[in-house]
Amino acid sequence: MAATSARTLKLLSIFGIGATLTAGELATRLGTSVRTVRRDIDTLRDLGYEIEAVRGAGGGYRLGHAARLPPVVFDEDQAVAAAVALQTVPAVLSGIRENAARALATLHQAMPARSRRHAEAFTVSSARNYWEFPAPPIDAETVRAVGSAINRQHLVRVGYTGDGESVTLTLEPHDLVVWAARWYLVAFDPDADRWRAMRVDRIQAHQPTHTPFDRRDIPHGDPVAFVMTAHDRGDAAAEWQCRGSAILALPASTVARFAPGGSTVEYDTETTCRLTLGAWSWPGLAGLLLTFDADITDIEPAELRQALHSLRTRISRGVQVEPELAVEVPTDVAHECG
């Protein structure tokens, strides 16, 4: 009986991923027969789980939407994953710490001792590296309001703070994206007739509009790709001991994707942009600029130009020692650093 119950719970966890699987595929995963799988499916149906039979090519069995909520069952790996997520969510969402703690306590009480030990093994202190500049924890109510508008395809009215100014916008919200430890809203602005990637930590959601809209095709066909290549997504330059900028002979969308955290990208022309960034030293900052492998001009401040000049001198010495190596120094860098 215990083996049967364990197998049925494992079958339920397999259905939980949302896939449609044949009886043969399920039998392989469970290490049992097709006949046993069908019997276990009947058991789940008796317990109140809606297991749908899908006919035709690509058919099989899948978990449907039940009219009532049956007991939620996790296998050990799922329980550990849920416990870890509940421990980390207060770092990215504000106003949810107490609820997450209560949910975690409930989950711990229901977990076997072994699973609880595995979950507790993931309790670690957090640390930031040099290039991590996450936004402050996002207000959970803001995420809930925006997320609800996205799911219902309703216009959302928000206050947005950017470049020191606050504006009120009515937007067509399409997706929420978490990238580089920051939350972004991908939305179309009908008044400006353009797409926006907006930092959620700078948004204040107003009352629901209940006004529907039709979804549009997102640029690049992917909200994540749109955010990664949007140079005007609201990022701000971080405070560093050394900070400088230069015009790069690359499109803003290219530089925005690969710029280190805590930097900003400004559109200049179709093929050039200004990158502002910082580092712990002027040579370190100069080295970051050179990683883009593009011509650089209009370099500021003088300390950054001097650091580039020093790097050129060191590279030249290295080339003289090993003549088989060839290093090309952009002529505009040489001019600016001269």
Short mmCIF file of C-alpha atoms in Angstrom, two decimals:
data_model
loop_
_atom_site.label_atom_id
_atom_site.label_comp_id
_atom_site.label_asym_id
_atom_site.label_seq_id
_atom_site.Cartn_x
_atom_site.Cartn_y
_atom_site.Cartn_z
CA MET A 1 0.00 0.00 0.00
CA ALA A 2 2.84 2.40 0.88
CA ALA A 3 4.52 1.73 -2.46
CA THR A 4 1.24 2.33 -4.29
CA SER A 5 0.70 5.66 -2.48
CA ALA A 6 4.26 6.79 -3.17
CA ARG A 7 3.91 5.90 -6.86
CA THR A 8 0.60 7.78 -7.10
CA LEU A 9 2.17 10.87 -5.51
CA LYS A 10 5.05 10.70 -7.97
CA LEU A 11 2.56 10.43 -10.84
CA LEU A 12 0.81 13.55 -9.53
CA SER A 13 4.09 15.46 -9.41
CA ILE A 14 4.81 14.45 -13.03
CA PHE A 15 1.43 15.80 -14.09
CA GLY A 16 2.24 18.99 -12.19
CA ILE A 17 4.70 20.17 -14.86
CA GLY A 18 1.77 20.67 -17.25
CA ALA A 19 2.89 18.27 -19.99
CA THR A 20 0.69 15.83 -21.90
CA LEU A 21 2.20 12.34 -21.67
CA THR A 22 1.14 8.96 -23.01
CA ALA A 23 0.51 6.02 -20.71
CA GLY A 24 3.70 4.44 -22.06
CA GLU A 25 5.79 7.54 -21.24
CA LEU A 26 4.32 7.66 -17.76
CA ALA A 27 5.01 3.96 -17.24
CA THR A 28 8.65 4.48 -18.23
CA ARG A 29 9.07 7.35 -15.79
CA LEU A 30 7.45 5.39 -12.97
CA GLY A 31 9.15 2.10 -13.80
CA THR A 32 5.87 0.24 -13.94
CA SER A 33 3.32 -1.09 -16.45
CA VAL A 34 0.79 0.82 -18.55
CA ARG A 35 -2.00 -1.04 -16.78
CA THR A 36 -0.71 0.14 -13.39
CA VAL A 37 -0.47 3.73 -14.67
CA ARG A 38 -4.11 3.69 -15.75
CA ARG A 39 -5.13 2.31 -12.36
CA ASP A 40 -3.19 5.07 -10.59
CA ILE A 41 -4.85 7.68 -12.82
CA ASP A 42 -8.24 6.33 -11.70
CA THR A 43 -7.05 6.68 -8.09
CA LEU A 44 -6.16 10.34 -8.64
CA ARG A 45 -9.54 10.98 -10.23
CA ASP A 46 -11.25 9.42 -7.20
CA LEU A 47 -9.29 11.85 -5.00
CA GLY A 48 -10.66 14.82 -6.94
CA TYR A 49 -7.88 15.50 -9.44
CA GLU A 50 -9.13 16.16 -12.97
CA ILE A 51 -6.93 14.01 -15.21
CA GLU A 52 -7.87 14.63 -18.85
CA ALA A 53 -7.47 12.08 -21.64
CA VAL A 54 -6.33 13.82 -24.83
CA ARG A 55 -7.02 11.95 -28.05
CA GLY A 56 -5.29 12.12 -31.41
CA ALA A 57 -1.69 12.83 -32.42
CA GLY A 58 0.29 14.14 -29.47
CA GLY A 59 -2.39 12.90 -27.12
CA GLY A 60 -2.12 11.26 -23.75
CA TYR A 61 -2.97 12.35 -20.22
CA ARG A 62 -2.68 15.75 -18.55
CA LEU A 63 -3.80 17.53 -15.42
CA GLY A 64 -6.90 19.64 -16.04
CA HIS A 65 -8.49 22.50 -14.14
CA ALA A 66 -10.53 21.04 -11.32
CA ALA A 67 -13.79 22.59 -10.17
CA ARG A 68 -12.57 22.31 -6.58
CA LEU A 69 -9.10 22.49 -5.09
CA PRO A 70 -7.86 19.07 -3.99
CA PRO A 71 -4.98 18.71 -1.53
CA VAL A 72 -1.67 19.97 -2.91
CA VAL A 73 1.06 17.34 -2.80
CA PHE A 74 4.77 17.93 -3.36
CA ASP A 75 7.42 15.32 -3.87
CA GLU A 76 10.69 15.86 -1.98
CA ASP A 77 12.43 17.87 -4.70
CA GLN A 78 9.42 20.12 -5.19
CA ALA A 79 9.11 20.75 -1.45
CA VAL A 80 12.78 21.73 -1.20
CA ALA A 81 12.44 24.05 -4.24
CA ALA A 82 9.36 25.72 -2.72
CA ALA A 83 11.12 26.18 0.64
CA VAL A 84 14.16 27.79 -1.00
CA ALA A 85 11.94 30.11 -3.06
CA LEU A 86 10.02 31.20 0.04
CA GLN A 87 13.29 32.05 1.79
CA THR A 88 14.58 34.20 -1.06
CA VAL A 89 11.41 35.98 -2.23
CA PRO A 90 11.54 38.77 0.44
CA ALA A 91 14.83 39.92 -1.14
CA VAL A 92 13.03 40.83 -4.38
CA LEU A 93 9.48 41.63 -3.20
CA SER A 94 8.63 43.95 -0.31
CA GLY A 95 5.47 43.59 1.76
CA ILE A 96 5.55 39.81 1.49
CA ARG A 97 8.05 38.81 4.19
CA GLU A 98 5.46 37.85 6.85
CA ASN A 99 3.33 35.83 4.42
CA ALA A 100 6.39 34.05 3.06
CA ALA A 101 7.55 33.21 6.60
CA ARG A 102 4.13 31.78 7.51
CA ALA A 103 4.01 29.73 4.31
CA LEU A 104 7.54 28.44 4.94
CA ALA A 105 6.65 27.45 8.51
CA THR A 106 3.58 25.56 7.26
CA LEU A 107 5.64 23.79 4.61
CA HIS A 108 8.36 22.84 7.12
CA GLN A 109 5.77 21.31 9.44
CA ALA A 110 4.45 19.12 6.63
CA MET A 111 7.88 18.06 5.31
CA PRO A 112 9.57 14.81 6.37
CA ALA A 113 12.71 15.32 8.45
CA ARG A 114 15.00 14.45 5.53
CA SER A 115 13.36 16.98 3.19
CA ARG A 116 13.45 19.63 5.90
CA ARG A 117 17.19 19.12 6.34
CA HIS A 118 17.71 19.44 2.58
CA ALA A 119 15.72 22.70 2.50
CA GLU A 120 17.62 24.14 5.47
CA ALA A 121 20.90 23.37 3.73
CA PHE A 122 20.05 26.14 1.24
CA THR A 123 19.81 28.79 3.97
CA VAL A 124 22.83 30.98 3.23
CA SER A 125 23.89 34.57 3.74
CA SER A 126 23.68 36.71 0.63
CA ALA A 127 26.58 38.66 -0.83
CA ARG A 128 27.01 40.94 -3.81
CA ASN A 129 29.82 40.90 -6.30
CA TYR A 130 31.38 43.97 -7.87
CA TRP A 131 29.01 44.03 -10.83
CA GLU A 132 25.67 43.25 -9.17
CA PHE A 133 23.43 46.28 -8.80
CA PRO A 134 19.94 44.95 -8.07
CA ALA A 135 16.98 47.24 -7.59
CA PRO A 136 15.52 47.54 -4.10
CA PRO A 137 12.83 44.96 -3.24
CA ILE A 138 9.76 45.49 -5.42
CA ASP A 139 6.41 46.29 -3.79
CA ALA A 140 4.39 43.08 -3.99
CA GLU A 141 1.16 45.06 -4.48
CA THR A 142 2.64 46.77 -7.54
CA VAL A 143 3.61 43.41 -9.04
CA ARG A 144 0.14 42.05 -8.26
CA ALA A 145 -1.63 45.05 -9.85
CA VAL A 146 0.52 45.06 -12.99
CA GLY A 147 0.49 41.28 -13.30
CA SER A 148 -3.30 41.23 -13.00
CA ALA A 149 -3.61 43.82 -15.76
CA ILE A 150 -1.32 41.74 -17.98
CA ASN A 151 -3.32 38.55 -17.41
CA ARG A 152 -6.65 40.26 -18.02
CA GLN A 153 -5.34 42.35 -20.94
CA HIS A 154 -6.50 45.57 -19.31
CA LEU A 155 -4.88 48.98 -19.69
CA VAL A 156 -2.90 49.98 -16.61
CA ARG A 157 -2.47 53.52 -15.32
CA VAL A 158 0.79 54.13 -13.48
CA GLY A 159 3.00 56.83 -12.11
CA TYR A 160 6.58 56.46 -13.33
CA THR A 161 9.71 58.18 -12.06
CA GLY A 162 12.55 58.43 -14.55
CA ASP A 163 15.37 60.93 -15.10
CA GLY A 164 14.26 62.81 -12.00
CA GLU A 165 10.75 63.44 -13.34
CA SER A 166 7.44 61.79 -12.45
CA VAL A 167 4.84 61.24 -15.15
CA THR A 168 1.47 59.50 -15.30
CA LEU A 169 1.09 57.01 -18.15
CA THR A 170 -1.69 54.80 -19.48
CA LEU A 171 -0.08 51.67 -20.91
CA GLU A 172 -0.83 48.38 -22.59
CA PRO A 173 1.05 45.98 -20.27
CA HIS A 174 2.40 42.85 -21.98
CA ASP A 175 5.02 41.14 -19.79
CA LEU A 176 7.04 41.31 -16.58
CA VAL A 177 10.71 40.45 -17.02
CA VAL A 178 13.35 39.85 -14.34
CA TRP A 179 16.82 40.45 -15.74
CA ALA A 180 20.16 41.30 -14.08
CA ALA A 181 18.45 41.26 -10.64
CA ARG A 182 15.92 43.92 -11.72
CA TRP A 183 12.21 43.79 -12.59
CA TYR A 184 11.00 45.41 -15.81
CA LEU A 185 7.57 45.99 -17.32
CA VAL A 186 7.34 45.59 -21.09
CA ALA A 187 4.48 47.79 -22.26
CA PHE A 188 3.23 49.71 -25.28
CA ASP A 189 2.59 53.41 -24.74
CA PRO A 190 -0.32 54.39 -27.07
CA ASP A 191 0.10 58.13 -26.44
CA ALA A 192 3.78 58.06 -27.47
CA ASP A 193 3.21 55.28 -30.03
CA ARG A 194 6.22 53.30 -28.83
CA TRP A 195 7.29 50.34 -26.72
CA ARG A 196 8.78 50.85 -23.27
CA ALA A 197 10.95 48.78 -20.93
CA MET A 198 10.34 50.26 -17.48
CA ARG A 199 11.87 49.55 -14.09
CA VAL A 200 9.09 48.21 -11.85
CA ASP A 201 10.72 49.71 -8.75
CA ARG A 202 9.93 53.13 -10.26
CA ILE A 203 6.26 52.37 -10.90
CA GLN A 204 3.28 53.31 -8.71
CA ALA A 205 0.15 51.50 -9.90
CA HIS A 206 -3.14 53.43 -9.85
CA GLN A 207 -6.63 51.98 -9.60
CA PRO A 208 -7.56 49.31 -12.20
CA THR A 209 -8.95 50.70 -15.45
CA HIS A 210 -10.95 47.59 -16.47
CA THR A 211 -10.38 48.75 -20.07
CA PRO A 212 -9.39 45.89 -22.41
CA PHE A 213 -6.79 46.10 -25.17
CA ASP A 214 -5.54 43.80 -27.93
CA ARG A 215 -2.06 42.34 -27.55
CA ARG A 216 0.59 43.45 -30.03
CA ASP A 217 3.68 41.72 -31.37
CA ILE A 218 6.58 42.54 -29.04
CA PRO A 219 9.79 43.81 -30.73
CA HIS A 220 12.22 40.94 -31.38
CA GLY A 221 9.31 38.58 -30.68
CA ASP A 222 10.60 38.12 -27.12
CA PRO A 223 10.09 40.38 -24.06
CA VAL A 224 13.42 39.32 -22.54
CA ALA A 225 15.35 40.19 -25.72
CA PHE A 226 13.54 43.53 -25.86
CA VAL A 227 14.56 44.41 -22.29
CA MET A 228 18.15 43.30 -22.79
CA THR A 229 18.60 45.52 -25.86
CA ALA A 230 16.62 48.56 -24.64
CA HIS A 231 19.14 51.31 -23.88
CA ASP A 232 16.45 53.49 -22.25
CA ARG A 233 15.17 50.90 -19.76
CA GLY A 234 15.70 53.25 -16.80
CA ASP A 235 19.04 51.99 -15.44
CA ALA A 236 21.21 54.47 -13.55
CA ALA A 237 24.98 54.72 -13.25
CA ALA A 238 26.22 53.25 -9.97
CA GLU A 239 28.49 55.09 -7.59
CA TRP A 240 32.10 54.09 -8.15
CA GLN A 241 35.44 55.51 -7.08
CA CYS A 242 36.22 56.01 -10.77
CA ARG A 243 33.53 56.81 -13.32
CA GLY A 244 33.83 57.89 -16.95
CA SER A 245 32.28 57.68 -20.37
CA ALA A 246 33.04 57.45 -24.07
CA ILE A 247 31.34 57.28 -27.45
CA LEU A 248 31.47 53.70 -28.79
CA ALA A 249 31.16 52.87 -32.49
CA LEU A 250 28.40 50.37 -31.78
CA PRO A 251 24.58 50.62 -31.77
CA ALA A 252 23.00 51.42 -28.41
CA SER A 253 21.04 48.15 -28.47
CA THR A 254 24.26 46.12 -28.75
CA VAL A 255 26.04 47.95 -25.94
CA ALA A 256 22.95 47.83 -23.70
CA ARG A 257 22.94 44.05 -23.86
CA PHE A 258 26.55 43.62 -22.75
CA ALA A 259 27.20 46.68 -20.59
CA PRO A 260 28.16 45.77 -17.00
CA GLY A 261 25.73 46.38 -14.16
CA GLY A 262 25.51 49.92 -12.88
CA SER A 263 26.18 51.53 -16.28
CA THR A 264 24.04 53.60 -18.63
CA VAL A 265 23.79 53.71 -22.41
CA GLU A 266 22.67 56.80 -24.32
CA TYR A 267 21.66 56.82 -27.98
CA ASP A 268 23.96 58.96 -30.16
CA THR A 269 23.42 57.83 -33.75
CA GLU A 270 22.21 54.63 -35.42
CA THR A 271 25.76 53.25 -35.16
CA THR A 272 27.16 54.97 -32.06
CA CYS A 273 26.23 55.48 -28.41
CA ARG A 274 27.66 56.87 -25.20
CA LEU A 275 28.49 54.41 -22.45
CA THR A 276 28.87 55.69 -18.88
CA LEU A 277 30.27 53.22 -16.37
CA GLY A 278 32.47 52.88 -13.33
CA ALA A 279 35.17 50.68 -11.80
CA TRP A 280 37.47 50.41 -8.82
CA SER A 281 40.40 51.96 -10.75
CA TRP A 282 41.01 53.99 -13.90
CA PRO A 283 42.94 51.15 -15.60
CA GLY A 284 40.07 48.81 -14.75
CA LEU A 285 37.61 51.24 -16.31
CA ALA A 286 39.80 51.59 -19.41
CA GLY A 287 39.97 47.81 -19.74
CA LEU A 288 36.17 47.56 -19.64
CA LEU A 289 35.85 50.00 -22.52
CA LEU A 290 38.32 48.00 -24.60
CA THR A 291 36.34 44.77 -24.14
CA PHE A 292 33.75 46.10 -26.60
CA ASP A 293 36.36 45.87 -29.40
CA ALA A 294 35.10 49.07 -31.03
CA ASP A 295 36.48 52.51 -31.85
CA ILE A 296 36.05 54.94 -28.94
CA THR A 297 35.99 58.74 -29.01
CA ASP A 298 35.05 61.70 -26.82
CA ILE A 299 36.58 60.02 -23.76
CA GLU A 300 35.99 61.67 -20.38
CA PRO A 301 37.49 62.50 -17.93
CA ALA A 302 41.22 63.14 -18.37
CA GLU A 303 42.08 60.37 -15.88
CA LEU A 304 40.41 57.81 -18.15
CA ARG A 305 42.33 59.08 -21.19
CA GLN A 306 45.57 58.81 -19.23
CA ALA A 307 44.72 55.24 -18.18
CA LEU A 308 44.16 54.30 -21.83
CA HIS A 309 47.48 55.90 -22.72
CA SER A 310 49.22 53.86 -20.00
CA LEU A 311 47.60 50.65 -21.25
CA ARG A 312 48.76 51.42 -24.79
CA THR A 313 52.32 51.86 -23.53
CA ARG A 314 52.27 48.57 -21.66
CA ILE A 315 50.82 46.73 -24.65
CA SER A 316 53.48 48.20 -26.90
CA ARG A 317 56.20 46.97 -24.58
CA GLY A 318 54.67 43.51 -24.60
CA VAL A 319 54.56 43.47 -28.37
CA GLN A 320 58.25 44.40 -28.54
CA VAL A 321 59.11 41.48 -26.27
CA GLU A 322 56.99 39.06 -28.33
CA PRO A 323 57.14 40.37 -31.91
CA GLU A 324 54.92 37.55 -33.24
CA LEU A 325 51.96 39.16 -31.46
CA ALA A 326 50.16 42.01 -33.16
CA VAL A 327 47.95 44.42 -31.27
CA GLU A 328 46.01 47.09 -33.10
CA VAL A 329 45.33 50.23 -31.08
CA PRO A 330 42.47 52.35 -32.47
CA THR A 331 43.82 55.60 -33.88
CA ASP A 332 41.18 57.70 -32.15
CA VAL A 333 42.20 56.24 -28.77
CA ALA A 334 45.81 57.14 -29.48
CA HIS A 335 44.73 60.66 -30.44
CA GLU A 336 42.60 61.18 -27.33
CA CYS A 337 45.27 59.81 -25.00
CA GLY A 338 48.12 61.73 -26.61
#
